[in-house]
Structures are given as C-alpha cells and as structure tokens.
Short mmCIF file of C-alpha atoms in Angstrom, two decimals:
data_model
loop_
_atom_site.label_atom_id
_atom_site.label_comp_id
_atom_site.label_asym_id
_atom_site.label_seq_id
_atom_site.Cartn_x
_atom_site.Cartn_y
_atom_site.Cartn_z
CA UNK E 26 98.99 134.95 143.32
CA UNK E 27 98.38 138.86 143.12
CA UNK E 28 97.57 139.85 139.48
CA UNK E 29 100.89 142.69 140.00
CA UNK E 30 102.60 139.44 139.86
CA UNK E 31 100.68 137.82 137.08
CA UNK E 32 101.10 140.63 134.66
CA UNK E 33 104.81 140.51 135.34
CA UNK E 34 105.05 137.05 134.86
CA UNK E 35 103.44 137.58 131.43
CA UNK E 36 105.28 140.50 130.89
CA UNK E 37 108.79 138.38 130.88
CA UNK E 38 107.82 136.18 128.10
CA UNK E 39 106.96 136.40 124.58
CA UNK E 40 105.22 133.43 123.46
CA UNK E 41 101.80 133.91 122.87
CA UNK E 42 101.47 129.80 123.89
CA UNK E 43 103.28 130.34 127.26
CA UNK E 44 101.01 133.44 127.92
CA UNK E 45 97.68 131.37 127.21
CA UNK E 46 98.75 128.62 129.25
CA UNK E 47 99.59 131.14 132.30
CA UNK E 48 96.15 132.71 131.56
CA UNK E 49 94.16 129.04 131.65
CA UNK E 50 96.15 128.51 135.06
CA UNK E 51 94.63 131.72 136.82
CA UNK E 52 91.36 131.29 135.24
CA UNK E 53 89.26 131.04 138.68
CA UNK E 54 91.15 134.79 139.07
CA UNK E 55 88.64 136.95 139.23
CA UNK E 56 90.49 139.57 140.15
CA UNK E 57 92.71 139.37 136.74
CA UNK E 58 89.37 138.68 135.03
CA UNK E 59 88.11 142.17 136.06
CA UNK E 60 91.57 143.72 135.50
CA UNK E 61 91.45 143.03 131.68
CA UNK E 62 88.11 143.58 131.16
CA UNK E 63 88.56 147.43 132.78
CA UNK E 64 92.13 147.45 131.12
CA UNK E 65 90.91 146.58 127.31
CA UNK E 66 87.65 146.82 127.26
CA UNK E 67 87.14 149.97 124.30
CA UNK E 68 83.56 150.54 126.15
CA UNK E 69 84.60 151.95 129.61
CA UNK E 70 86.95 154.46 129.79
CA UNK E 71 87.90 156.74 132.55
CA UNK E 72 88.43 160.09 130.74
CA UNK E 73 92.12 160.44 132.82
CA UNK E 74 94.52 162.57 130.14
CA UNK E 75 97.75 162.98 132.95
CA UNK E 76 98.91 160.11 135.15
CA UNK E 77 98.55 160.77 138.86
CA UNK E 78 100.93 160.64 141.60
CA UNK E 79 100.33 160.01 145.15
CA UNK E 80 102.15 159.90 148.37
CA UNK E 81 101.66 157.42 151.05
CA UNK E 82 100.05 158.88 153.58
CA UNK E 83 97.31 156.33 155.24
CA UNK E 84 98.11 153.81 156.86
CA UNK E 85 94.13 152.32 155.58
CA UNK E 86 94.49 149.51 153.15
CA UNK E 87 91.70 148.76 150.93
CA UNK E 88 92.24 145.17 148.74
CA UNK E 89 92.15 145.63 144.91
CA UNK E 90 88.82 144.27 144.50
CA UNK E 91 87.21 147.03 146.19
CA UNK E 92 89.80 149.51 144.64
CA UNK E 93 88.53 148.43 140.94
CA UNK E 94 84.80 148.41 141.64
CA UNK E 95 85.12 151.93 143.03
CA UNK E 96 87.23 153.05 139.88
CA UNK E 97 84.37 151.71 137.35
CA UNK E 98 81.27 152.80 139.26
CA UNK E 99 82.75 156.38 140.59
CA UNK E 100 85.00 157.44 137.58
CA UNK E 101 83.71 154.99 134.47
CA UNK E 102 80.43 156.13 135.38
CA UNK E 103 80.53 159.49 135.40
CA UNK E 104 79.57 159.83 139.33
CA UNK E 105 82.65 162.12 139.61
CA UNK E 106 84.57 164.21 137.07
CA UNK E 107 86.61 166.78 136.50
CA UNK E 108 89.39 167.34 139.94
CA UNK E 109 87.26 165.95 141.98
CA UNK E 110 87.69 162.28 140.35
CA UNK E 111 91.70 163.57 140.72
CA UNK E 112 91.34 163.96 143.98
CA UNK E 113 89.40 160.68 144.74
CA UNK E 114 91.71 159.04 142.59
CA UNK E 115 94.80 160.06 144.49
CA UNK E 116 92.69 158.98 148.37
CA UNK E 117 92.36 155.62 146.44
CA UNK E 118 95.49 155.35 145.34
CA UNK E 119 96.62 156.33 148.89
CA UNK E 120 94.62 153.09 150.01
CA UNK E 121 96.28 150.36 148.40
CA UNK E 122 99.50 148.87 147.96
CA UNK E 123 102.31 149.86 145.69
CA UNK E 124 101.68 146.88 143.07
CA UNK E 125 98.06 147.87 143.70
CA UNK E 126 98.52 151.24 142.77
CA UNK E 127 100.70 149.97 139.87
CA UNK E 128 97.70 148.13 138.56
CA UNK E 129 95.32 150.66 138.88
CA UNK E 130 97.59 152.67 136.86
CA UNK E 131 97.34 150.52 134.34
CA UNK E 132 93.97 150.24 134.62
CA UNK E 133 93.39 154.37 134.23
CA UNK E 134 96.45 154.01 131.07
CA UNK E 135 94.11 151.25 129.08
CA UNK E 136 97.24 148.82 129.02
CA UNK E 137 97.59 145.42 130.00
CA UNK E 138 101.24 146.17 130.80
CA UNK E 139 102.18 142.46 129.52
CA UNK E 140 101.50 143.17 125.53
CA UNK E 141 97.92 140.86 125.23
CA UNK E 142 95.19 141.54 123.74
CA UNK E 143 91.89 140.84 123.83
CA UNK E 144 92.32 137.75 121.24
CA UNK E 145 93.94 135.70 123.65
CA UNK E 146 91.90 137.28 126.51
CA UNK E 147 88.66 136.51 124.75
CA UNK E 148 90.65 132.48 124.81
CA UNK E 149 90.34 132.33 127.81
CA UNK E 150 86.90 134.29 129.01
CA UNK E 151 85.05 134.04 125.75
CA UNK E 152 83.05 137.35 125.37
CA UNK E 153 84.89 138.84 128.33
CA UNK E 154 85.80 142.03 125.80
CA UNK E 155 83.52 142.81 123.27
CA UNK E 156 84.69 142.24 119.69
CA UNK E 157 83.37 144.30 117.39
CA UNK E 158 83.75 143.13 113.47
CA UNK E 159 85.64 146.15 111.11
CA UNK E 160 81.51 148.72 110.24
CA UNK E 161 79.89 145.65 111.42
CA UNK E 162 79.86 144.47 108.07
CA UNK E 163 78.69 140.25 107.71
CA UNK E 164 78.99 138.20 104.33
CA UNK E 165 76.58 138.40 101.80
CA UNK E 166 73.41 136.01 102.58
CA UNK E 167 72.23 134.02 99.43
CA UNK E 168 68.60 134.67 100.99
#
C-alpha cells in the first residue's frame, strides 16, 4: 500500500488504538518508516518558509524512495539553498506522482498529515525520533 494511502487511512480515524494497530500492520514499510522520521523528526529540517507549487510537465517518474533521499541529502543537508533548492524542489516535485508530491509536501510542512506523534511512532520503531526529556533534566541519584 502507498504511504499517500496510509496517512489517509490514519487520517479518517481517531483512536489512537486503531492508529497503532494500522502502524504495527505496515511495520516492514520502510517507506512510511522514512516518511515520519523526515516528517517529525525536530533534528532535520528543510529551512522551506512558502509552500511550492509545480506544474506537470515531465513525463519522468521517479518512485518516492528516491524522491525522499534526495530531499534529506540535497535540501536537509545544506547541499543547496536559497532558490536554487526552490527550483530543485519544484524538478522533483515535477518527477513524482500527485500523492507523491502530496507527501513530500508534507514532508517540507513537518506534519504527519494524520495527527500522530512521535509517541505512538516511537511504539512502533522505538528510537525512530529522538525524544528528548524537558532541559535534559534526570531524578536525583542517592549516590
């Protein structure tokens, strides 16, 4: 199943249960593993203020895979910035499909698009998102 279709699956319910138990089935995903981890994940961002539009022009289809590793080690990376990473992101979003495109979106907006967060993500990849405790603070050690 295409994670478009996962993420509006877990978009149309509420229950936090029915959302884990749709998350444990697609576990072998990888593909929705590497969406949430680039969607939540406070550590990579892709410094993207406007959303970008693009028009269907090539006929070239790249899969989503591909399309996600070149948006984390081109634009999360710093490779390029500024309108040039505009530019390459409207050629990849010219690439992929429509519910692609949607997901990169998504991606590039730091929202899961189905209201989880990285509690129930971190369910069902543990340490998938880092979790960070409130000033790193621990409890008080008797030693």
């Amino acid at each position: 199943m295409s994670v478009y279709k996962i993420i509006q699956e877990l978009a149309q319910t509420r229950s936090s249960n029915d959302k884990k138990a749709i998350l444990a089935r697609e576990i072998s995903n990888e593909d929705l593993k590497t969406f949430f981890r680039l969607a939540l994940s406070n550590q990579i961002r892709f410094y993207q203020k406007k959303p970008i539009s693009s028009v269907k022009k090539n006929r070239l289809e790249l899969n989503l895979t591909d399309a996600m590793v070149c948006l984390e080690t081109r634009i999360a990376s710093r490779e390029i910035t500024g309108n040039d990473a505009k530019e390459y992101l409207v050629s990849l979003f010219n690439t992929v499909t429509e519910e692609d495109e949607a997901v990169l979106k998504l991606i590039l907006q730091k929202k899961s698009g189905c209201d989880i967060g990285s509690a129930i993500v971190n369910k069902i990849w543990p340490k998938l998102i880092p979790d960070f405790p409130c000033l790193l603070a621990t409890n008080y050690d008797e030693k």
